[in-house]
Tab-separated table of N, CA and C in Angstrom:
chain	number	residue	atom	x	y	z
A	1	UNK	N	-8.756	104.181	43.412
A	1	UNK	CA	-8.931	102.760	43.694
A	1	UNK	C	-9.915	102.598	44.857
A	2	UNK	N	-10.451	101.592	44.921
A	2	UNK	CA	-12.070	101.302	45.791
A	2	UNK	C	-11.333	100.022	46.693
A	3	UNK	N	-11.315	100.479	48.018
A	3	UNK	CA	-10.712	99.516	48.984
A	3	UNK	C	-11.133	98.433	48.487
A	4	UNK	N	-12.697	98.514	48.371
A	4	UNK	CA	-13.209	97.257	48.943
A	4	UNK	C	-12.779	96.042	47.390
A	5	UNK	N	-12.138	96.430	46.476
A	5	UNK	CA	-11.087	96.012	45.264
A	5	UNK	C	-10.134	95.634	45.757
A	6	UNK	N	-9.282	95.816	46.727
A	6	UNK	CA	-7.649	95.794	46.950
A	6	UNK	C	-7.759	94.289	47.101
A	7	UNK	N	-6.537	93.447	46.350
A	7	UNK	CA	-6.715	92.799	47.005
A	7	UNK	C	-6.019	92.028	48.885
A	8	UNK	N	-5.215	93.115	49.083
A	8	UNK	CA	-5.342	93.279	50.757
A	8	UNK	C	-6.383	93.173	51.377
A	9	UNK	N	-7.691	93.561	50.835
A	9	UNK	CA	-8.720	93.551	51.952
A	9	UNK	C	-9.259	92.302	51.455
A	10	UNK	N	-9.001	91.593	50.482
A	10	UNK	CA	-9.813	90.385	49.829
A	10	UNK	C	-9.740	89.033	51.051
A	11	UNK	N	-10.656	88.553	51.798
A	11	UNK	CA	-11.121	87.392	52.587
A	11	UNK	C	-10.801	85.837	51.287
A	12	UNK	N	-11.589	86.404	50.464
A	12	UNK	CA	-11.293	85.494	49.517
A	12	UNK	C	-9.724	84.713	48.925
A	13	UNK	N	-9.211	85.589	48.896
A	13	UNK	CA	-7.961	85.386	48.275
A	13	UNK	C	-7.087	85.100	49.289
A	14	UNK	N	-7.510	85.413	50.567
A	14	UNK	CA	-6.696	84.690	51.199
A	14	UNK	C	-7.133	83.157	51.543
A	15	UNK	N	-8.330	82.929	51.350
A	15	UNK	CA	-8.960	81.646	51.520
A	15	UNK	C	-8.552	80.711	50.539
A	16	UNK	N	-8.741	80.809	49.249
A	16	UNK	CA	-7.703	80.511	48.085
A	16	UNK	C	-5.818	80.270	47.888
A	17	UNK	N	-5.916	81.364	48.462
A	17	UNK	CA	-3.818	81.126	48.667
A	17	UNK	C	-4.084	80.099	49.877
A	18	UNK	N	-4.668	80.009	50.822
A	18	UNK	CA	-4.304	78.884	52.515
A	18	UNK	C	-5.262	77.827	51.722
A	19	UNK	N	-5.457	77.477	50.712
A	19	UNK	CA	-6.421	76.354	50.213
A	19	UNK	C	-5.058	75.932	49.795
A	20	UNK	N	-4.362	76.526	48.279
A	20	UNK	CA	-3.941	76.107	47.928
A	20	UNK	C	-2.146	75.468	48.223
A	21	UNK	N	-1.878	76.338	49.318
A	21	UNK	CA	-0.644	75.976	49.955
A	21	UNK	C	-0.740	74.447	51.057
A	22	UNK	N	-2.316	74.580	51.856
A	22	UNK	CA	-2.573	73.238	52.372
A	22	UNK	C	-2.308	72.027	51.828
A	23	UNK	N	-3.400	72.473	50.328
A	23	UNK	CA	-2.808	71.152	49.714
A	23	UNK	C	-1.586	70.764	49.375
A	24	UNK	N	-1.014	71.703	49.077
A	24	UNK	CA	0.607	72.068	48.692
A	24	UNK	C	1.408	71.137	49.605
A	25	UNK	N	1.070	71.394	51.017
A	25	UNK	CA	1.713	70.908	51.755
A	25	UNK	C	1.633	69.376	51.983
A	26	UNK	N	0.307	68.949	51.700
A	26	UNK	CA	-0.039	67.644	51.450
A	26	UNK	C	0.405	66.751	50.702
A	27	UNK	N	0.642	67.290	49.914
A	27	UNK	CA	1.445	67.080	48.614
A	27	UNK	C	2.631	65.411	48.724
A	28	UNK	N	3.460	65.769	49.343
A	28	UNK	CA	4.425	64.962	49.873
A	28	UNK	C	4.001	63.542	50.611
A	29	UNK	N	2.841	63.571	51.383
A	29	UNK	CA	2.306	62.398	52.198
A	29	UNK	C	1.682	61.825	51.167
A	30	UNK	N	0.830	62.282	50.425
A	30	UNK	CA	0.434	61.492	49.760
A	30	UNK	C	0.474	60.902	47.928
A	31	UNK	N	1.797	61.663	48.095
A	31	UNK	CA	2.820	61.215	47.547
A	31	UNK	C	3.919	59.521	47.693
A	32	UNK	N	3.693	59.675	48.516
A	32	UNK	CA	3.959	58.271	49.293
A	32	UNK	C	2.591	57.610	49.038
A	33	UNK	N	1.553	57.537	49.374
A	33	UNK	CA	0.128	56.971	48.984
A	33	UNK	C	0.011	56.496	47.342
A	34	UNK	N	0.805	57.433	46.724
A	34	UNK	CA	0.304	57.544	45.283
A	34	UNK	C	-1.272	57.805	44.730
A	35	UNK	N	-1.459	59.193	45.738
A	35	UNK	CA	-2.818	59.420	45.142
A	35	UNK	C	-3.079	60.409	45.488
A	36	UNK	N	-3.715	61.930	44.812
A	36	UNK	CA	-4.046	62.912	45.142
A	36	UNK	C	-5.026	63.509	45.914
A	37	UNK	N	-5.053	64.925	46.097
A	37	UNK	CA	-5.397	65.096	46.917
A	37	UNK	C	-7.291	65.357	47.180
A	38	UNK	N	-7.743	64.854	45.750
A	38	UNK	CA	-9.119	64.780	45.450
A	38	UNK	C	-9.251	63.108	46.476
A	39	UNK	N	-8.212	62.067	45.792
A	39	UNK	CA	-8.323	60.870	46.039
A	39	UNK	C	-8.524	60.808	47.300
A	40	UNK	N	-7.680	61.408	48.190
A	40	UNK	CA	-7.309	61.600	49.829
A	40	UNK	C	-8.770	61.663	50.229
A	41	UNK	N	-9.402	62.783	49.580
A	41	UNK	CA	-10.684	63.336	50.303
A	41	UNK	C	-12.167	62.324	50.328
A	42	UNK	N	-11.972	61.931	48.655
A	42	UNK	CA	-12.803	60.441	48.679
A	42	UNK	C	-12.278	59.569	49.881
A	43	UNK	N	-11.435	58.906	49.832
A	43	UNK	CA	-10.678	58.073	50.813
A	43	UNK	C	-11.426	58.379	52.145
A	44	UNK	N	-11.335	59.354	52.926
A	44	UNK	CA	-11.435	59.867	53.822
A	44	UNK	C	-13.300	59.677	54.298
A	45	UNK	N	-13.891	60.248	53.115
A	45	UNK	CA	-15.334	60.010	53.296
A	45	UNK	C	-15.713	57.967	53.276
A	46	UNK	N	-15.164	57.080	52.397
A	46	UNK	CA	-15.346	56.179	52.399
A	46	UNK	C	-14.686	55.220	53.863
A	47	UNK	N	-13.688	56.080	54.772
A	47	UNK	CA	-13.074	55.287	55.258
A	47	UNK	C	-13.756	55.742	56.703
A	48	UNK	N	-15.026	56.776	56.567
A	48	UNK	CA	-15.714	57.387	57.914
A	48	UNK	C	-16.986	56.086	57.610
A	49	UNK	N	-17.221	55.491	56.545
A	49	UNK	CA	-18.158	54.689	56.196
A	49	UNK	C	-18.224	54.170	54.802
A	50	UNK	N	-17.926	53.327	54.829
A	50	UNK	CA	-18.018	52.635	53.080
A	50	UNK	C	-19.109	52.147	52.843
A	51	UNK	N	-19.108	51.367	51.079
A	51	UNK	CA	-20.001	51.372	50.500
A	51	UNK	C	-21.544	52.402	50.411
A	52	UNK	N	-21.021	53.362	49.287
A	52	UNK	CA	-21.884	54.794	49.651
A	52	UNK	C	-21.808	54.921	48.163
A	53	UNK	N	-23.267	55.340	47.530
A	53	UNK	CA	-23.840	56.044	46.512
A	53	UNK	C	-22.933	56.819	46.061
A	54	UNK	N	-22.516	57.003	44.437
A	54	UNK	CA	-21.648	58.039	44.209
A	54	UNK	C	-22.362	59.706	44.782
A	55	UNK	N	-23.944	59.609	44.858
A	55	UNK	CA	-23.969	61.034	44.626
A	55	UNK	C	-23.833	61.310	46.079
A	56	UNK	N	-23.865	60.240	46.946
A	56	UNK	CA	-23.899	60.891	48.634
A	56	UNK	C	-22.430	61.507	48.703
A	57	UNK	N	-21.188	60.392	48.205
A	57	UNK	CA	-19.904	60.682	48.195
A	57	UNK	C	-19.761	62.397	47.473
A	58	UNK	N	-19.918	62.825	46.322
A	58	UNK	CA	-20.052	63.863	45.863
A	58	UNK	C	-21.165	65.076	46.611
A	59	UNK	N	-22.002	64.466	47.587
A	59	UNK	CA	-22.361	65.591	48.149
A	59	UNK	C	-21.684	66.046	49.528
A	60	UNK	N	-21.357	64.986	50.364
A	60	UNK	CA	-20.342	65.006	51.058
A	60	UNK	C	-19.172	66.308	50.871
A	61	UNK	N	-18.577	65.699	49.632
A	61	UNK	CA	-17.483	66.798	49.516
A	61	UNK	C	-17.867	68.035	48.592
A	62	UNK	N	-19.114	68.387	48.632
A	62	UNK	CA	-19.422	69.497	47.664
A	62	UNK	C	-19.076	69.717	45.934
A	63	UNK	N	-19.577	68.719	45.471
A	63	UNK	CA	-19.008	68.601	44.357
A	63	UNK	C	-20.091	67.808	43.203
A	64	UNK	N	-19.501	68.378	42.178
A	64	UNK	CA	-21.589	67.449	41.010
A	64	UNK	C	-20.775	66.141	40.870
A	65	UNK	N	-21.930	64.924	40.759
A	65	UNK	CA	-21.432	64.141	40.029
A	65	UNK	C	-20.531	63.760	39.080
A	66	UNK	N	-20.631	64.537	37.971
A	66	UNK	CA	-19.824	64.743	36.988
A	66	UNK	C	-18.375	64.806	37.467
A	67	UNK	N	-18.243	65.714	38.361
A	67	UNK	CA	-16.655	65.665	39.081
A	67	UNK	C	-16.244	64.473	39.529
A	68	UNK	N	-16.836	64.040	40.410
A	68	UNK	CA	-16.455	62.829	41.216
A	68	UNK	C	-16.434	61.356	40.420
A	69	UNK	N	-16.775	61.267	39.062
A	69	UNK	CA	-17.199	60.043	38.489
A	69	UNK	C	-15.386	59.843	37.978
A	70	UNK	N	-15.527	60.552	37.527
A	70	UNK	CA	-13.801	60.325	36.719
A	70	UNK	C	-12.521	59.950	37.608
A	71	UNK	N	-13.150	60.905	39.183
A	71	UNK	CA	-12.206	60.506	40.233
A	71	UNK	C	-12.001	58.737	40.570
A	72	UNK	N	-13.509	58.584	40.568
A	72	UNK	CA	-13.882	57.262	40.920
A	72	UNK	C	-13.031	56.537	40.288
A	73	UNK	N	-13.247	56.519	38.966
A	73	UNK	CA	-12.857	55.482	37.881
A	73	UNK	C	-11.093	55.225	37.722
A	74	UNK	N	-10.992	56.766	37.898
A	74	UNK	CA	-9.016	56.692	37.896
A	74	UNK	C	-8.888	55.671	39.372
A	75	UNK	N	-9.424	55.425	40.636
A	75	UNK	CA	-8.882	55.090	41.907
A	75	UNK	C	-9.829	53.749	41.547
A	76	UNK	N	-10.476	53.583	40.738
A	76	UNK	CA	-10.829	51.998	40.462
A	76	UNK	C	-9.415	51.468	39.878
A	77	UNK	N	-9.217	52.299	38.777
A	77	UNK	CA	-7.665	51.828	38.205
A	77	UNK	C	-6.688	51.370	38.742
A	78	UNK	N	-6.377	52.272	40.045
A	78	UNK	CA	-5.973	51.981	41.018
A	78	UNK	C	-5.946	51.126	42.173
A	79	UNK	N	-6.923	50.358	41.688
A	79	UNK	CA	-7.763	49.137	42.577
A	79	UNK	C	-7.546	49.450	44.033
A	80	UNK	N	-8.333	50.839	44.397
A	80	UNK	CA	-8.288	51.264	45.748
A	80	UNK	C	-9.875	50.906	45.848
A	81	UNK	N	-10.804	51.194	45.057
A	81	UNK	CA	-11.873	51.307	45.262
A	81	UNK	C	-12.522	50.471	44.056
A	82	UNK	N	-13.767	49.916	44.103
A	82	UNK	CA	-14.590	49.690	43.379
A	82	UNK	C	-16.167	49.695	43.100
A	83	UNK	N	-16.966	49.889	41.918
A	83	UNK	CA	-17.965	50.221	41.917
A	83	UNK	C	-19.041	49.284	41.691
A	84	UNK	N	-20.200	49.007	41.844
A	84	UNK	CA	-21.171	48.137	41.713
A	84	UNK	C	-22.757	49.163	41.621
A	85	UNK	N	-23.584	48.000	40.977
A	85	UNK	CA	-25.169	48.861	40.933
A	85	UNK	C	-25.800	48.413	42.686
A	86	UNK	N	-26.320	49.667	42.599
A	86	UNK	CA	-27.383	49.464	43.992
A	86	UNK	C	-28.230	48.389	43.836
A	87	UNK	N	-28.342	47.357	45.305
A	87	UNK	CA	-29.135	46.075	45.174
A	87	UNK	C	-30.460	46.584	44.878
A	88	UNK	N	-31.652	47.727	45.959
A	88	UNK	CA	-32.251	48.387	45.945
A	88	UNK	C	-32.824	49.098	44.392
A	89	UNK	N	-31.687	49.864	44.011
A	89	UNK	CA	-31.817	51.014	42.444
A	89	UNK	C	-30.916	50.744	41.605
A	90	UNK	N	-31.236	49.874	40.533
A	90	UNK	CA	-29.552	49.402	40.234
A	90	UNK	C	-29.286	50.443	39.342
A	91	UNK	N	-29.704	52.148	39.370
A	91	UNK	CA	-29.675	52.614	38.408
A	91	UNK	C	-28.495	53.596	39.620
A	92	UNK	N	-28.254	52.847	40.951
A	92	UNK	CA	-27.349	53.667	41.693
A	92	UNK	C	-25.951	53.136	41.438
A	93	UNK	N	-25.337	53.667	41.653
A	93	UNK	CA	-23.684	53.031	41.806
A	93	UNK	C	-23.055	53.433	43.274
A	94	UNK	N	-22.710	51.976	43.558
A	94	UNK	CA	-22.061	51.895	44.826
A	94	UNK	C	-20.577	51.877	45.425
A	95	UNK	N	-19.835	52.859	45.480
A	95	UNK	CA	-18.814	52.662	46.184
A	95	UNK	C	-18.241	52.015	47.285
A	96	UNK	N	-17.409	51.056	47.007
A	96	UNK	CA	-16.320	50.224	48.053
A	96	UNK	C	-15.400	49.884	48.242
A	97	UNK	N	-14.780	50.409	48.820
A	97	UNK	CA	-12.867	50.435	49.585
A	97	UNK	C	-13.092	49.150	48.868
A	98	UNK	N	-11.990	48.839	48.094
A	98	UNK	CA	-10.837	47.320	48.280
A	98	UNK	C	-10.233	47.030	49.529
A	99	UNK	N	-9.185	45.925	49.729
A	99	UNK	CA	-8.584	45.733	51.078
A	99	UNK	C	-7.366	46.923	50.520
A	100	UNK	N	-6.803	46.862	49.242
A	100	UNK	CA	-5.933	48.266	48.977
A	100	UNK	C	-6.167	49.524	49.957
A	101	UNK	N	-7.844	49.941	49.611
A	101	UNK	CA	-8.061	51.012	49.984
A	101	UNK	C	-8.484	51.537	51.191
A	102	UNK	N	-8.833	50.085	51.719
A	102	UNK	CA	-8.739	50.459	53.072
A	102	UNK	C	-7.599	50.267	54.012
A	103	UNK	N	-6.688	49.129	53.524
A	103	UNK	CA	-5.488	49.109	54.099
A	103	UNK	C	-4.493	50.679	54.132
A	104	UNK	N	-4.760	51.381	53.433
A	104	UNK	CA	-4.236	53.297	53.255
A	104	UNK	C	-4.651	53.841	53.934
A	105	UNK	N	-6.319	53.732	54.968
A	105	UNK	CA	-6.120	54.056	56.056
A	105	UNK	C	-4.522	54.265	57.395
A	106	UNK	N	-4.754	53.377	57.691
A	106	UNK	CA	-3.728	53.227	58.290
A	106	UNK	C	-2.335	53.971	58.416
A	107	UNK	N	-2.019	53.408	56.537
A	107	UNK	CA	-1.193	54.145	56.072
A	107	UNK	C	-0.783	55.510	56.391
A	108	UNK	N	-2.530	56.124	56.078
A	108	UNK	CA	-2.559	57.818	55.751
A	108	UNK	C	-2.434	58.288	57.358
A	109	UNK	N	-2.767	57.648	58.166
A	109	UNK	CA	-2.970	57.512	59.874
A	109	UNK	C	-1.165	57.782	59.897
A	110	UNK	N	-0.680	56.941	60.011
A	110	UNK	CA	0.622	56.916	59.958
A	110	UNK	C	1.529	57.793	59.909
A	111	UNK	N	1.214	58.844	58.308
A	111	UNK	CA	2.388	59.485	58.218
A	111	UNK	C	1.791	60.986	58.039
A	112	UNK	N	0.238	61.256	58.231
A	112	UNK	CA	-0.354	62.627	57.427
A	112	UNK	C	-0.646	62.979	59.305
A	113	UNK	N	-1.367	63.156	60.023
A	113	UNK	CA	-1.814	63.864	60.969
A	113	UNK	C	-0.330	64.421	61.424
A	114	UNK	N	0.522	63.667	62.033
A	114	UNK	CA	1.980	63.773	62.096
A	114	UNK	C	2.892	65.000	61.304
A	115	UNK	N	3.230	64.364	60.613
A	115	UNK	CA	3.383	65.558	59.587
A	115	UNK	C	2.800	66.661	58.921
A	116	UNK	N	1.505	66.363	59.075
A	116	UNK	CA	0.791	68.216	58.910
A	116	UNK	C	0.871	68.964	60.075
A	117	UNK	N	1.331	68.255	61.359
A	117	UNK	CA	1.169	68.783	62.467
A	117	UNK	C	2.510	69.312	62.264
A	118	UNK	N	3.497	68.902	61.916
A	118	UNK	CA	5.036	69.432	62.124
A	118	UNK	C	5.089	71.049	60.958
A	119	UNK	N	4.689	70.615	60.032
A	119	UNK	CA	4.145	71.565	59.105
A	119	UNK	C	3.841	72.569	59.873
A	120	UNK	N	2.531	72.243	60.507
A	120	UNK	CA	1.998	74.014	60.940
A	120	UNK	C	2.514	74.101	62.106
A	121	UNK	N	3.279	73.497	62.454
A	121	UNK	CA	4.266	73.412	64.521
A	121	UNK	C	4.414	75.213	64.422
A	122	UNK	N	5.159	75.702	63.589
A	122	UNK	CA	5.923	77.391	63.265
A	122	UNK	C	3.933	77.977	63.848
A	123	UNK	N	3.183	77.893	63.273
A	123	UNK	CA	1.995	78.778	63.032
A	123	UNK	C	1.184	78.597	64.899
A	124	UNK	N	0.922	79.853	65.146
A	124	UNK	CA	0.983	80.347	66.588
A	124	UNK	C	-0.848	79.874	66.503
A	125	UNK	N	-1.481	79.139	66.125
A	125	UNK	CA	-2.480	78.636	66.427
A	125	UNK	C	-2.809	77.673	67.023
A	126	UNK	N	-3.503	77.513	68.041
A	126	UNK	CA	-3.997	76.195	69.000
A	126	UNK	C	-4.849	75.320	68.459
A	127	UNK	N	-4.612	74.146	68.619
A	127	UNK	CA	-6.224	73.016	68.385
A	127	UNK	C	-7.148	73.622	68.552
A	128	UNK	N	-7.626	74.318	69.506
A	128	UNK	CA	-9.198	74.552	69.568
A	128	UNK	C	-8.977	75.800	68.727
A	129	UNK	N	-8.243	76.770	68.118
A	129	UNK	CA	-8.523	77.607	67.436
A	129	UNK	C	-8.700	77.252	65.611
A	130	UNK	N	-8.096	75.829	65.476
A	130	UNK	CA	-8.696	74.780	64.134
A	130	UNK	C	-10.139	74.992	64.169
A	131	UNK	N	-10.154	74.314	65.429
A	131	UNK	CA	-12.088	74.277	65.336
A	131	UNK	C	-12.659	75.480	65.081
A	132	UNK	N	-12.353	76.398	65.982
A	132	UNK	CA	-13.360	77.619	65.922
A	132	UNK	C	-13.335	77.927	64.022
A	133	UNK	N	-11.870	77.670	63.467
A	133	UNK	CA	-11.916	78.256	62.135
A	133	UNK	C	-12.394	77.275	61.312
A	134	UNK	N	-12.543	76.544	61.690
A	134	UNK	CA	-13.031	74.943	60.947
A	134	UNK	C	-14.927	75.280	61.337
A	135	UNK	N	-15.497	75.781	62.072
A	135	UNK	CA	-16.768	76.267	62.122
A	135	UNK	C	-17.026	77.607	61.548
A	136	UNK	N	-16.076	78.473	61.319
A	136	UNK	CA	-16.413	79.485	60.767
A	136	UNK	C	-16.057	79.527	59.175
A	137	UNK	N	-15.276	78.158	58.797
A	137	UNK	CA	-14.902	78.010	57.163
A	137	UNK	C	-16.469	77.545	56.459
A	138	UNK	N	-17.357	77.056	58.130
A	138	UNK	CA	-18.771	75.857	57.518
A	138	UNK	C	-19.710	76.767	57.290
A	139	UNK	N	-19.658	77.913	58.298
A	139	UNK	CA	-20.632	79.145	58.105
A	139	UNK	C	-20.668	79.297	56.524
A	140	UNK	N	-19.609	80.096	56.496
A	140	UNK	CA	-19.087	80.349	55.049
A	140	UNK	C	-19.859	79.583	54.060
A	141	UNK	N	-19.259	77.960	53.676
A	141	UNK	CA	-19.905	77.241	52.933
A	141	UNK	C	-21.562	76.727	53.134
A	142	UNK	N	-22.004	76.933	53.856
A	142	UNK	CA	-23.286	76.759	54.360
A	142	UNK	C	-24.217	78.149	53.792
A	143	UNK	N	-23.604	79.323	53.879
A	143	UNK	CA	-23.766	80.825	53.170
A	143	UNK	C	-24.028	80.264	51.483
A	144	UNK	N	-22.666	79.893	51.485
A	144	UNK	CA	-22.870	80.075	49.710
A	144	UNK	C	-23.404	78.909	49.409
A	145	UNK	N	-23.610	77.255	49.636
A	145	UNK	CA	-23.607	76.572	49.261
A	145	UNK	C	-25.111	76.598	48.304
């Protein structure tokens, strides 16, 4: 067997298992929201600045168009958000919080920083050691992107 196979030595797989348990953990808050955890992340970009181009929103979170359109449309359903043509390109489509969707600010303010914090309370890591790994997760994606 070839170490560099194991997956013990795999960076990856552990990046993947702490991806997918994060969200895991998320799970529950926004559960209360009634909206997942793709939705959360739109949310999040629209609520740093609304009314935004689908493809800026999709580049934002690393992701093709194609992904993000269907997201859109389910959280239109949802009358969190809604879409319009660019005044400018009307061949753009424009994203914009409802008062729904921006009123979930708040919401998500409320009960998610809080509780992810109680979540990782057990895990022997400091705030500033988020950051340092929160700059070295960007390396990473900045590598492959």
């Amino acid at each position: 067997m070839h170490d560099e196979l194991k997956l013990s030595n795999q960076v990856c797989f552990r990046l993947y298992t702490a991806s997918r348990l994060v969200i895991q953990a998320y799970a529950p808050f926004l559960t209360k929201l009634a909206i997942t955890y793709p939705q959360y992340l739109v949310l999040m970009v629209l609520w740093e600045e609304d009314k935004q181009p689908v493809n800026d929103i999709a580049h934002r979170l690393h992701l093709e168009t194609n992904t993000v359109t269907p997201l859109l449309q389910r959280m239109e359903k949802l009358g969190i958000v809604v879409r319009h043509r660019g005044e400018q390109d009307k061949r753009q489509q424009i994203v914009s919080l409802t008062e729904k969707g921006r009123a979930m600010e708040e919401e998500a303010y409320s009960i998610i920083p809080d509780g992810m914090g109680k979540k990782l309370e057990p895990c022997p890591l400091k705030m500033e050691d988020y950051a340092s790994l929160a700059n070295e997760l960007d390396s990473i994606i900045d590598t492959l992107k």
